Amino acid sequence: MYETITGTENKYFDGGCHCGAVRFRLIGPLTPLLICHCDDCRRISGTSWAATSVPDHCFKITSSSDALRWYDSSSWAKRGFCNVCGSCMFYSMNGEGRISIAPGVLDDNDMLRVRGQIFAISHPLWCKPDPDVPHLDDFFKP
Ligand SMILES: [Zn+2]
Ligand SMILES: [Zn+2]
């Protein structure tokens, strides 16, 4: 079972990339954010990445363009990004049946909250992990 954010059940959440070529819609409930400091996230987004998530069937592309591309960032997961503006929006672990969505690409993301952080061991030294954000590495082994 996934922890969810109260008040997001059965609600629609629209979002899109920076240029607008990729637009999508989620149906809640949404999970609280996990912040990931792993090397893959930092290489791909430029810094630590964070995401909420929904099951695949609660995610739908609503734009008509074919700008969404998927990149196999490892043998176990892929990343979705806009082929036009480069926004790094989605993560999907192979076979998990869920999609993770970066908070910044949701049009309205004020209702989100943080659950915790993972891969603390890879956290860059130039910004210490916030000790008030729980470390959940033991719960989310790769
Ligand atoms: Zn775009
Ligand atoms: Zn990561």
Coordinates of N, CA and C and ligand atoms in Angstrom, one line a residue:
M1 N 0.8 -1.2 0.0 CA 0.0 0.0 0.0 C 0.9 1.2 0.0
Y2 N 0.4 2.2 -0.7 CA 1.1 3.5 -0.8 C 0.4 4.5 0.1
E3 N 1.2 5.2 0.9 CA 0.7 6.3 1.7 C 0.2 7.4 0.7
T4 N -1.0 8.0 1.0 CA -1.5 9.0 0.0 C -1.8 10.3 0.8
I5 N -2.0 11.4 0.0 CA -2.2 12.7 0.6 C -3.7 12.9 0.7
T6 N -4.2 13.1 2.0 CA -5.6 13.3 2.2 C -6.1 14.5 1.4
G7 N -7.2 14.4 0.8 CA -7.8 15.5 0.0 C -7.5 15.4 -1.5
T8 N -6.6 14.5 -1.9 CA -6.3 14.3 -3.3 C -7.1 13.2 -3.9
E9 N -7.9 12.5 -3.2 CA -8.6 11.3 -3.7 C -9.6 11.8 -4.8
N10 N -9.6 11.0 -5.9 CA -10.5 11.2 -7.0 C -10.5 12.6 -7.6
K11 N -9.5 13.3 -7.4 CA -9.3 14.7 -8.0 C -8.4 14.6 -9.2
Y12 N -8.7 15.5 -10.2 CA -7.8 15.6 -11.3 C -6.7 16.6 -11.1
F13 N -5.5 16.3 -11.6 CA -4.3 17.2 -11.5 C -3.7 17.3 -12.9
D14 N -3.7 18.5 -13.4 CA -3.2 18.7 -14.8 C -1.7 19.2 -14.6
G15 N -1.0 18.9 -15.6 CA 0.4 19.4 -15.6 C 1.0 19.3 -17.0
G16 N 2.2 19.8 -17.1 CA 2.9 19.8 -18.4 C 4.3 20.3 -18.3
C17 N 5.0 20.1 -19.5 CA 6.4 20.5 -19.5 C 6.5 22.0 -19.7
H18 N 7.8 22.5 -19.7 CA 8.0 24.0 -19.8 C 7.4 24.6 -21.1
C19 N 7.6 23.9 -22.2 CA 7.1 24.5 -23.5 C 5.7 24.2 -23.8
G20 N 5.1 23.3 -23.1 CA 3.7 22.9 -23.3 C 3.4 21.9 -24.3
A21 N 4.4 21.3 -24.9 CA 4.2 20.3 -25.9 C 3.6 19.0 -25.3
V22 N 4.1 18.7 -24.0 CA 3.6 17.6 -23.3 C 2.6 18.0 -22.2
R23 N 1.4 17.6 -22.3 CA 0.4 17.9 -21.2 C -0.1 16.6 -20.7
F24 N -0.5 16.5 -19.4 CA -0.9 15.2 -18.9 C -1.9 15.5 -17.8
R25 N -2.6 14.5 -17.4 CA -3.6 14.6 -16.3 C -3.4 13.3 -15.4
L26 N -3.5 13.6 -14.1 CA -3.5 12.5 -13.1 C -4.8 12.5 -12.4
I27 N -5.2 11.3 -11.9 CA -6.3 11.2 -11.0 C -5.7 10.7 -9.7
G28 N -6.1 11.5 -8.6 CA -5.6 11.2 -7.3 C -6.3 10.0 -6.7
P29 N -5.8 9.5 -5.6 CA -4.9 10.1 -4.7 C -3.4 10.2 -5.1
L30 N -2.7 11.2 -4.7 CA -1.3 11.3 -4.9 C -0.5 10.9 -3.7
T31 N 0.7 10.4 -3.9 CA 1.5 10.0 -2.8 C 2.3 11.2 -2.4
P32 N 2.7 11.3 -1.1 CA 3.6 12.4 -0.7 C 5.0 12.2 -1.4
L33 N 5.7 13.3 -1.5 CA 6.9 13.4 -2.3 C 8.1 12.6 -1.6
L34 N 8.8 11.8 -2.5 CA 10.0 11.3 -2.1 C 11.1 12.1 -2.8
I35 N 12.1 12.5 -2.1 CA 13.3 13.2 -2.6 C 14.4 12.2 -2.8
C36 N 14.9 12.1 -4.0 CA 16.0 11.1 -4.3 C 17.3 11.8 -4.7
H37 N 18.3 11.4 -4.0 CA 19.6 12.0 -4.3 C 20.6 11.0 -5.1
C38 N 20.0 10.0 -5.7 CA 20.9 9.1 -6.4 C 21.6 9.7 -7.6
D39 N 22.6 9.0 -8.1 CA 23.4 9.6 -9.2 C 22.6 9.7 -10.4
D40 N 21.7 8.8 -10.7 CA 20.9 8.9 -11.9 C 20.0 10.1 -11.9
C41 N 19.3 10.4 -10.7 CA 18.5 11.5 -10.6 C 19.3 12.8 -10.8
R42 N 20.4 12.9 -10.2 CA 21.2 14.1 -10.2 C 21.8 14.4 -11.6
R43 N 22.2 13.3 -12.3 CA 22.7 13.5 -13.7 C 21.6 14.0 -14.6
I44 N 20.4 13.4 -14.4 CA 19.3 13.7 -15.3 C 18.6 15.0 -15.1
S45 N 18.4 15.3 -13.8 CA 17.7 16.6 -13.5 C 18.6 17.7 -13.2
G46 N 19.9 17.4 -12.9 CA 20.9 18.4 -12.5 C 21.0 18.6 -11.0
T47 N 20.1 18.0 -10.2 CA 20.2 18.0 -8.8 C 19.3 16.9 -8.3
S48 N 19.1 16.9 -7.0 CA 18.2 15.8 -6.4 C 16.8 16.0 -7.0
W49 N 16.2 14.9 -7.2 CA 14.9 14.9 -7.8 C 13.8 14.5 -6.8
A50 N 12.6 14.9 -7.0 CA 11.5 14.6 -6.1 C 10.3 14.2 -7.0
A51 N 9.5 13.3 -6.4 CA 8.3 12.9 -7.2 C 7.1 12.4 -6.3
T52 N 5.9 12.7 -6.8 CA 4.7 12.0 -6.3 C 4.5 10.9 -7.2
S53 N 3.5 10.1 -7.0 CA 3.3 9.0 -7.9 C 1.8 8.5 -8.0
V54 N 1.4 7.9 -9.1 CA 0.1 7.3 -9.2 C 0.2 6.0 -10.0
P55 N -0.8 5.1 -9.9 CA -0.7 3.9 -10.8 C -0.8 4.3 -12.2
D56 N -0.3 3.5 -13.1 CA -0.3 3.8 -14.5 C -1.7 4.2 -15.1
H57 N -2.7 3.5 -14.6 CA -4.0 3.8 -15.1 C -4.6 5.1 -14.7
C58 N -3.9 5.8 -13.7 CA -4.4 7.1 -13.3 C -3.6 8.2 -13.9
F59 N -2.8 7.9 -15.0 CA -2.0 8.9 -15.7 C -2.4 8.8 -17.2
K60 N -2.6 10.0 -17.7 CA -3.0 10.1 -19.1 C -2.3 11.3 -19.8
I61 N -1.7 11.1 -21.0 CA -1.2 12.2 -21.8 C -2.4 12.9 -22.4
T62 N -2.5 14.2 -22.3 CA -3.7 14.9 -22.9 C -3.3 15.8 -24.0
S63 N -2.0 15.9 -24.3 CA -1.6 16.7 -25.5 C -1.6 15.8 -26.7
S64 N -1.6 16.4 -27.9 CA -1.7 15.6 -29.1 C -0.3 15.4 -29.7
S65 N 0.7 16.1 -29.2 CA 2.0 16.1 -29.8 C 2.7 14.7 -29.4
D66 N 3.8 14.4 -30.2 CA 4.5 13.2 -29.8 C 5.8 13.5 -29.1
A67 N 5.8 14.6 -28.4 CA 7.1 15.2 -27.8 C 7.6 14.3 -26.6
L68 N 6.7 13.5 -26.0 CA 7.2 12.8 -24.9 C 8.1 11.6 -25.3
R69 N 9.3 11.6 -24.7 CA 10.3 10.5 -25.0 C 10.6 9.8 -23.7
W70 N 10.9 8.5 -23.8 CA 11.3 7.7 -22.7 C 12.8 7.3 -22.8
Y71 N 13.5 7.4 -21.8 CA 14.9 7.1 -21.8 C 15.2 6.0 -20.7
D72 N 15.9 5.0 -21.1 CA 16.2 3.9 -20.2 C 17.4 4.4 -19.4
S73 N 17.2 4.9 -18.2 CA 18.2 5.5 -17.4 C 19.0 4.4 -16.6
S74 N 18.5 3.2 -16.5 CA 19.1 2.1 -15.9 C 18.5 0.8 -16.4
S75 N 18.9 -0.3 -15.9 CA 18.3 -1.6 -16.4 C 17.0 -1.8 -15.7
W76 N 16.6 -1.0 -14.7 CA 15.4 -1.2 -14.0 C 14.4 0.0 -14.1
A77 N 14.7 1.0 -14.8 CA 13.8 2.2 -14.8 C 14.0 3.1 -16.0
K78 N 13.0 3.8 -16.3 CA 13.1 4.8 -17.4 C 12.6 6.1 -17.0
R79 N 13.0 7.2 -17.8 CA 12.6 8.6 -17.5 C 11.9 9.1 -18.7
G80 N 10.8 9.9 -18.4 CA 10.1 10.6 -19.4 C 10.4 12.0 -19.5
F81 N 10.7 12.5 -20.7 CA 11.1 13.9 -20.8 C 10.5 14.5 -22.1
C82 N 10.5 15.8 -22.2 CA 9.9 16.5 -23.4 C 11.1 16.6 -24.4
N83 N 10.8 16.2 -25.6 CA 11.7 16.2 -26.7 C 12.0 17.6 -27.2
V84 N 11.2 18.5 -26.8 CA 11.3 19.9 -27.3 C 12.1 20.8 -26.3
C85 N 11.6 20.8 -25.1 CA 12.2 21.7 -24.1 C 13.1 21.0 -23.1
G86 N 13.0 19.6 -23.0 CA 13.9 18.9 -22.1 C 13.4 18.7 -20.7
S87 N 12.2 19.2 -20.4 CA 11.7 19.0 -19.0 C 11.8 17.5 -18.6
C88 N 12.4 17.2 -17.5 CA 12.5 15.9 -17.0 C 11.3 15.6 -16.0
M89 N 10.3 15.0 -16.5 CA 9.0 15.0 -15.8 C 8.7 13.7 -15.1
F90 N 9.0 12.5 -15.7 CA 8.5 11.3 -15.2 C 9.6 10.2 -14.9
Y91 N 9.3 9.3 -14.0 CA 10.1 8.2 -13.7 C 9.2 7.0 -13.7
S92 N 9.7 5.9 -14.2 CA 8.9 4.7 -14.1 C 9.8 3.5 -13.9
M93 N 9.6 2.7 -12.8 CA 10.3 1.5 -12.6 C 9.7 0.4 -13.4
N94 N 10.6 -0.3 -14.1 CA 10.0 -1.4 -15.0 C 9.2 -2.4 -14.3
G95 N 8.0 -2.6 -14.7 CA 7.2 -3.6 -14.2 C 6.4 -3.3 -12.9
E96 N 6.6 -2.0 -12.4 CA 6.0 -1.6 -11.1 C 4.6 -1.2 -11.3
G97 N 4.2 -0.7 -12.5 CA 2.8 -0.3 -12.8 C 2.5 1.0 -12.2
R98 N 3.5 1.8 -11.9 CA 3.3 3.2 -11.4 C 4.1 4.2 -12.2
I99 N 3.7 5.4 -12.1 CA 4.5 6.5 -12.7 C 4.8 7.5 -11.6
S100 N 6.0 8.0 -11.6 CA 6.4 9.1 -10.7 C 6.5 10.4 -11.4
I101 N 6.0 11.4 -10.8 CA 5.8 12.7 -11.5 C 6.5 13.8 -10.7
A102 N 7.4 14.6 -11.3 CA 8.0 15.7 -10.6 C 7.0 16.7 -10.1
P103 N 7.1 17.2 -8.9 CA 6.2 18.2 -8.4 C 6.1 19.5 -9.3
G104 N 7.2 19.9 -9.8 CA 7.2 21.2 -10.5 C 6.5 21.2 -11.8
V105 N 6.1 20.0 -12.3 CA 5.4 20.0 -13.6 C 3.9 20.0 -13.4
L106 N 3.4 19.9 -12.2 CA 2.0 20.0 -11.9 C 1.6 21.5 -11.9
D107 N 0.5 21.8 -12.5 CA 0.1 23.2 -12.6 C -0.2 23.7 -11.2
D108 N -0.8 22.9 -10.3 CA -1.0 23.3 -8.9 C -0.4 22.2 -8.1
N109 N 0.6 22.6 -7.3 CA 1.3 21.6 -6.5 C 1.4 22.0 -5.0
D110 N 0.5 23.0 -4.6 CA 0.6 23.4 -3.2 C 0.1 22.4 -2.2
M111 N -0.7 21.4 -2.7 CA -1.2 20.4 -1.8 C -0.2 19.3 -1.5
L112 N 0.9 19.3 -2.2 CA 1.9 18.2 -2.0 C 2.6 18.4 -0.6
R113 N 3.1 17.3 -0.1 CA 4.0 17.4 1.1 C 5.1 16.4 0.9
V114 N 6.1 16.5 1.7 CA 7.2 15.5 1.6 C 7.1 14.4 2.6
R115 N 7.3 13.2 2.1 CA 7.3 12.0 2.9 C 8.7 11.8 3.5
G116 N 9.7 11.9 2.6 CA 11.1 11.6 3.0 C 12.1 11.6 1.9
Q117 N 13.3 11.2 2.2 CA 14.4 11.3 1.2 C 15.1 9.9 1.1
I118 N 15.6 9.6 0.0 CA 16.3 8.4 -0.2 C 17.6 8.6 -0.9
F119 N 18.5 7.6 -0.8 CA 19.9 7.7 -1.4 C 20.6 8.9 -0.7
A120 N 20.4 9.0 0.6 CA 21.2 10.0 1.4 C 22.7 9.9 1.2
I121 N 23.1 8.6 0.9 CA 24.6 8.4 0.8 C 25.1 9.1 -0.4
S122 N 24.3 9.4 -1.4 CA 24.7 10.0 -2.6 C 24.5 11.5 -2.6
H123 N 24.0 12.0 -1.5 CA 23.7 13.4 -1.4 C 24.9 14.3 -1.7
P124 N 24.8 15.3 -2.5 CA 26.0 16.1 -2.8 C 26.5 16.9 -1.5
L125 N 27.8 17.0 -1.3 CA 28.3 17.6 -0.1 C 28.0 19.1 -0.1
W126 N 27.7 19.7 -1.2 CA 27.5 21.2 -1.2 C 26.1 21.6 -0.6
C127 N 25.3 20.6 -0.3 CA 24.0 20.9 0.3 C 23.7 19.8 1.2
K128 N 23.8 19.9 2.5 CA 23.5 18.8 3.4 C 22.1 18.4 3.4
P129 N 21.8 17.1 3.5 CA 20.4 16.7 3.6 C 19.7 17.3 4.8
D130 N 18.5 17.7 4.6 CA 17.7 18.3 5.7 C 17.4 17.2 6.8
P131 N 18.0 17.4 8.0 CA 17.8 16.3 9.0 C 16.3 16.2 9.4
D132 N 15.5 17.2 9.1 CA 14.1 17.2 9.5 C 13.3 16.3 8.5
V133 N 13.9 16.0 7.3 CA 13.2 15.2 6.4 C 13.6 13.7 6.6
P134 N 12.7 12.8 6.9 CA 13.1 11.5 7.3 C 13.9 10.8 6.2
H135 N 14.8 10.0 6.6 CA 15.6 9.1 5.6 C 14.9 7.8 5.5
L136 N 14.5 7.4 4.3 CA 13.7 6.2 4.1 C 14.5 5.2 3.3
D137 N 15.8 5.2 3.3 CA 16.6 4.3 2.5 C 16.2 2.9 2.8
D138 N 15.9 2.5 4.0 CA 15.7 1.1 4.3 C 14.4 0.6 3.7
F139 N 13.5 1.6 3.4 CA 12.2 1.2 2.8 C 12.2 1.1 1.3
F140 N 13.1 1.8 0.7 CA 13.1 1.8 -0.8 C 14.5 1.4 -1.3
K141 N 14.8 0.1 -1.2 CA 16.0 -0.4 -1.7 C 15.8 -0.5 -3.2
P142 N 16.9 -0.2 -4.0 CA 16.7 -0.3 -5.5 C 16.6 -1.7 -5.9
Ligands
ZN1 ZN 8.3 20.7 -23.6
ZN2 ZN 17.1 8.7 -7.9

